[in-house]
Coordinates of N, CA and C in Angstrom, one line a residue:
V4 N 0.9 -1.2 0.0 CA 0.0 0.0 0.0 C 0.9 1.2 0.0
I5 N 0.5 2.2 -0.8 CA 1.3 3.4 -0.9 C 0.6 4.6 -0.3
D6 N 1.2 5.2 0.7 CA 0.6 6.3 1.3 C 0.8 7.6 0.4
E7 N -0.3 8.0 -0.3 CA -0.2 9.0 -1.2 C 0.1 10.4 -0.6
N8 N -0.1 10.5 0.7 CA 0.2 11.8 1.4 C 1.7 11.9 1.6
V9 N 2.4 10.8 1.6 CA 3.8 10.8 1.8 C 4.6 10.7 0.5
C10 N 4.0 10.0 -0.4 CA 4.7 9.6 -1.7 C 5.0 10.9 -2.5
K11 N 6.2 10.9 -3.0 CA 6.7 12.1 -3.9 C 6.7 11.7 -5.3
T12 N 6.2 10.5 -5.7 CA 6.2 10.0 -7.1 C 7.6 10.0 -7.7
C13 N 8.6 9.6 -6.9 CA 10.0 9.6 -7.4 C 10.2 8.3 -8.3
G14 N 9.4 7.3 -8.3 CA 9.5 6.2 -9.1 C 10.3 5.0 -8.4
V15 N 10.7 5.2 -7.2 CA 11.4 4.1 -6.5 C 10.4 3.4 -5.6
C16 N 9.5 2.7 -6.2 CA 8.4 2.1 -5.5 C 8.8 0.7 -5.0
S17 N 9.5 0.6 -4.0 CA 9.9 -0.7 -3.4 C 9.8 -0.6 -1.9
E18 N 9.3 -1.6 -1.2 CA 9.2 -1.6 0.2 C 10.6 -1.2 0.9
S19 N 11.6 -1.8 0.4 CA 12.9 -1.6 1.0 C 13.7 -0.4 0.5
K20 N 13.2 0.2 -0.6 CA 14.0 1.3 -1.3 C 13.3 2.7 -1.2
C21 N 12.1 2.8 -0.8 CA 11.4 4.0 -0.7 C 12.0 5.0 0.3
P22 N 12.6 6.1 -0.2 CA 13.3 7.0 0.7 C 12.3 7.7 1.7
F23 N 11.0 7.7 1.3 CA 10.1 8.5 2.1 C 9.2 7.6 3.0
K24 N 9.5 6.3 3.0 CA 8.8 5.3 3.8 C 7.3 5.3 3.5
A25 N 6.9 5.5 2.2 CA 5.5 5.6 1.8 C 4.9 4.3 1.4
V26 N 5.8 3.3 1.2 CA 5.4 2.0 0.7 C 5.3 1.0 1.9
K27 N 4.1 0.4 2.0 CA 3.9 -0.6 3.1 C 3.6 -1.9 2.4
P28 N 3.9 -3.0 3.0 CA 3.7 -4.3 2.4 C 2.3 -4.5 1.9
H29 N 2.1 -5.1 0.7 CA 0.8 -5.2 0.1 C 0.8 -6.3 -1.0
N30 N -0.3 -6.7 -1.4 CA -0.5 -7.7 -2.4 C -1.1 -7.1 -3.7
E31 N -1.7 -5.9 -3.6 CA -2.4 -5.2 -4.6 C -1.3 -4.6 -5.6
V32 N -1.6 -4.8 -6.9 CA -0.8 -4.2 -8.0 C -1.4 -2.9 -8.4
V33 N -0.6 -1.8 -8.4 CA -1.1 -0.5 -8.9 C -0.2 0.0 -10.0
Y34 N -0.7 0.9 -10.8 CA 0.1 1.4 -11.9 C 0.0 2.9 -11.9
Q35 N 1.0 3.6 -12.5 CA 1.0 5.0 -12.7 C 1.2 5.3 -14.2
I36 N 0.3 6.1 -14.7 CA 0.3 6.3 -16.2 C 1.0 7.6 -16.5
Y37 N 1.9 7.6 -17.5 CA 2.7 8.7 -17.9 C 2.3 9.1 -19.3
V38 N 2.3 10.4 -19.7 CA 2.1 10.8 -21.0 C 3.3 11.7 -21.5
G39 N 3.5 11.7 -22.8 CA 4.6 12.5 -23.3 C 5.9 11.8 -23.2
G40 N 6.9 12.6 -23.1 CA 8.2 12.0 -22.9 C 8.9 11.8 -24.3
T41 N 10.2 11.6 -24.3 CA 10.9 11.4 -25.6 C 12.0 10.3 -25.4
W42 N 12.4 9.7 -26.5 CA 13.5 8.8 -26.5 C 14.6 9.4 -27.4
G43 N 15.8 8.9 -27.3 CA 16.8 9.3 -28.2 C 18.0 9.9 -27.4
K44 N 18.7 10.8 -28.1 CA 19.9 11.4 -27.4 C 19.5 12.2 -26.2
K45 N 18.4 13.0 -26.3 CA 17.9 13.7 -25.1 C 16.6 13.1 -24.7
S46 N 16.6 12.2 -23.8 CA 15.4 11.5 -23.4 C 14.8 12.3 -22.2
R47 N 13.4 12.2 -22.2 CA 12.7 12.9 -21.1 C 11.6 12.0 -20.7
M48 N 11.5 11.7 -19.4 CA 10.5 10.8 -18.9 C 9.1 11.6 -19.0
G49 N 8.1 10.8 -19.3 CA 6.8 11.4 -19.5 C 6.3 12.1 -18.2
T50 N 5.2 12.8 -18.3 CA 4.6 13.5 -17.1 C 3.6 12.6 -16.5
P51 N 3.6 12.4 -15.2 CA 2.6 11.5 -14.6 C 1.2 12.1 -14.9
L52 N 0.3 11.2 -15.4 CA -1.0 11.6 -15.7 C -1.9 11.5 -14.5
S53 N -1.6 10.5 -13.7 CA -2.5 10.2 -12.5 C -1.6 9.7 -11.4
K54 N -2.3 9.6 -10.3 CA -1.6 8.9 -9.1 C -1.8 7.4 -9.5
F55 N -1.7 6.6 -8.5 CA -1.7 5.2 -8.8 C -3.1 4.7 -9.0
V56 N -3.2 3.8 -10.0 CA -4.6 3.3 -10.4 C -4.5 1.8 -10.5
S57 N -5.7 1.2 -10.4 CA -5.8 -0.3 -10.5 C -5.9 -0.6 -12.0
E58 N -5.7 -1.9 -12.3 CA -5.7 -2.3 -13.7 C -7.1 -2.0 -14.4
D59 N -8.2 -2.1 -13.6 CA -9.5 -1.8 -14.2 C -9.6 -0.3 -14.6
E60 N -8.9 0.6 -14.0 CA -9.0 2.0 -14.3 C -8.1 2.4 -15.5
I61 N -7.2 1.6 -15.9 CA -6.3 2.0 -17.0 C -7.0 2.3 -18.3
A62 N -7.8 1.3 -18.8 CA -8.4 1.5 -20.1 C -9.3 2.8 -20.2
P63 N -10.2 3.1 -19.3 CA -10.9 4.3 -19.4 C -10.1 5.6 -19.4
I64 N -9.0 5.6 -18.6 CA -8.1 6.7 -18.5 C -7.4 6.9 -19.8
L65 N -6.9 5.8 -20.4 CA -6.2 5.9 -21.7 C -7.1 6.3 -22.8
E66 N -8.3 5.8 -22.8 CA -9.3 6.2 -23.8 C -9.6 7.7 -23.7
K67 N -9.9 8.2 -22.6 CA -10.1 9.7 -22.4 C -8.9 10.5 -22.8
T68 N -7.7 10.0 -22.5 CA -6.5 10.7 -22.8 C -6.3 10.8 -24.3
M69 N -6.5 9.7 -25.0 CA -6.4 9.6 -26.5 C -7.4 10.6 -27.2
I70 N -8.6 10.6 -26.6 CA -9.7 11.5 -27.2 C -9.2 13.0 -27.0
W71 N -8.7 13.3 -25.8 CA -8.3 14.6 -25.5 C -7.1 15.0 -26.4
F72 N -6.1 14.2 -26.6 CA -5.1 14.5 -27.6 C -5.5 14.7 -29.0
K73 N -6.5 13.8 -29.4 CA -7.0 13.9 -30.8 C -7.7 15.3 -30.9
L74 N -8.5 15.7 -29.9 CA -9.2 17.0 -30.0 C -8.2 18.1 -30.0
L75 N -7.1 18.0 -29.2 CA -6.1 19.0 -29.1 C -5.4 19.2 -30.5
I76 N -5.0 18.1 -31.1 CA -4.4 18.2 -32.4 C -5.3 18.7 -33.4
T77 N -6.6 18.4 -33.4 CA -7.6 18.9 -34.4 C -7.7 20.4 -34.2
F78 N -7.8 20.9 -33.0 CA -8.0 22.3 -32.8 C -6.7 23.1 -33.2
K79 N -5.5 22.5 -33.0 CA -4.3 23.1 -33.4 C -4.2 23.2 -34.9
L80 N -4.6 22.1 -35.6 CA -4.6 22.1 -37.1 C -5.6 23.1 -37.7
V81 N -6.8 23.2 -37.1 CA -7.8 24.1 -37.6 C -7.3 25.5 -37.4
G82 N -6.6 25.8 -36.3 CA -6.1 27.1 -36.0 C -5.0 27.5 -37.0
T83 N -4.2 26.6 -37.5 CA -3.2 26.9 -38.4 C -3.6 27.1 -39.8
I84 N -4.8 26.5 -40.1 CA -5.3 26.6 -41.5 C -5.8 28.0 -41.8
R85 N -6.4 28.6 -40.9 CA -7.0 30.0 -41.1 C -6.0 31.0 -41.6

């Protein structure tokens, strides 16, 4: 279990390695979704989209994110055509 009040989302999510003691023993698997980021010579880790979510929450979040990006790109293209 991760104490979200203590967690700094540093990415070191291990019971023995968490520098903030935010991780407590658990059996539940949780995920953190990132968007953006780049690979190559200058890599950049994506921006956390959410706090920790269960596997059932991933698909709806990704679907909404893809729709948002599609709308954003559409509006940017329409703005440049004028």
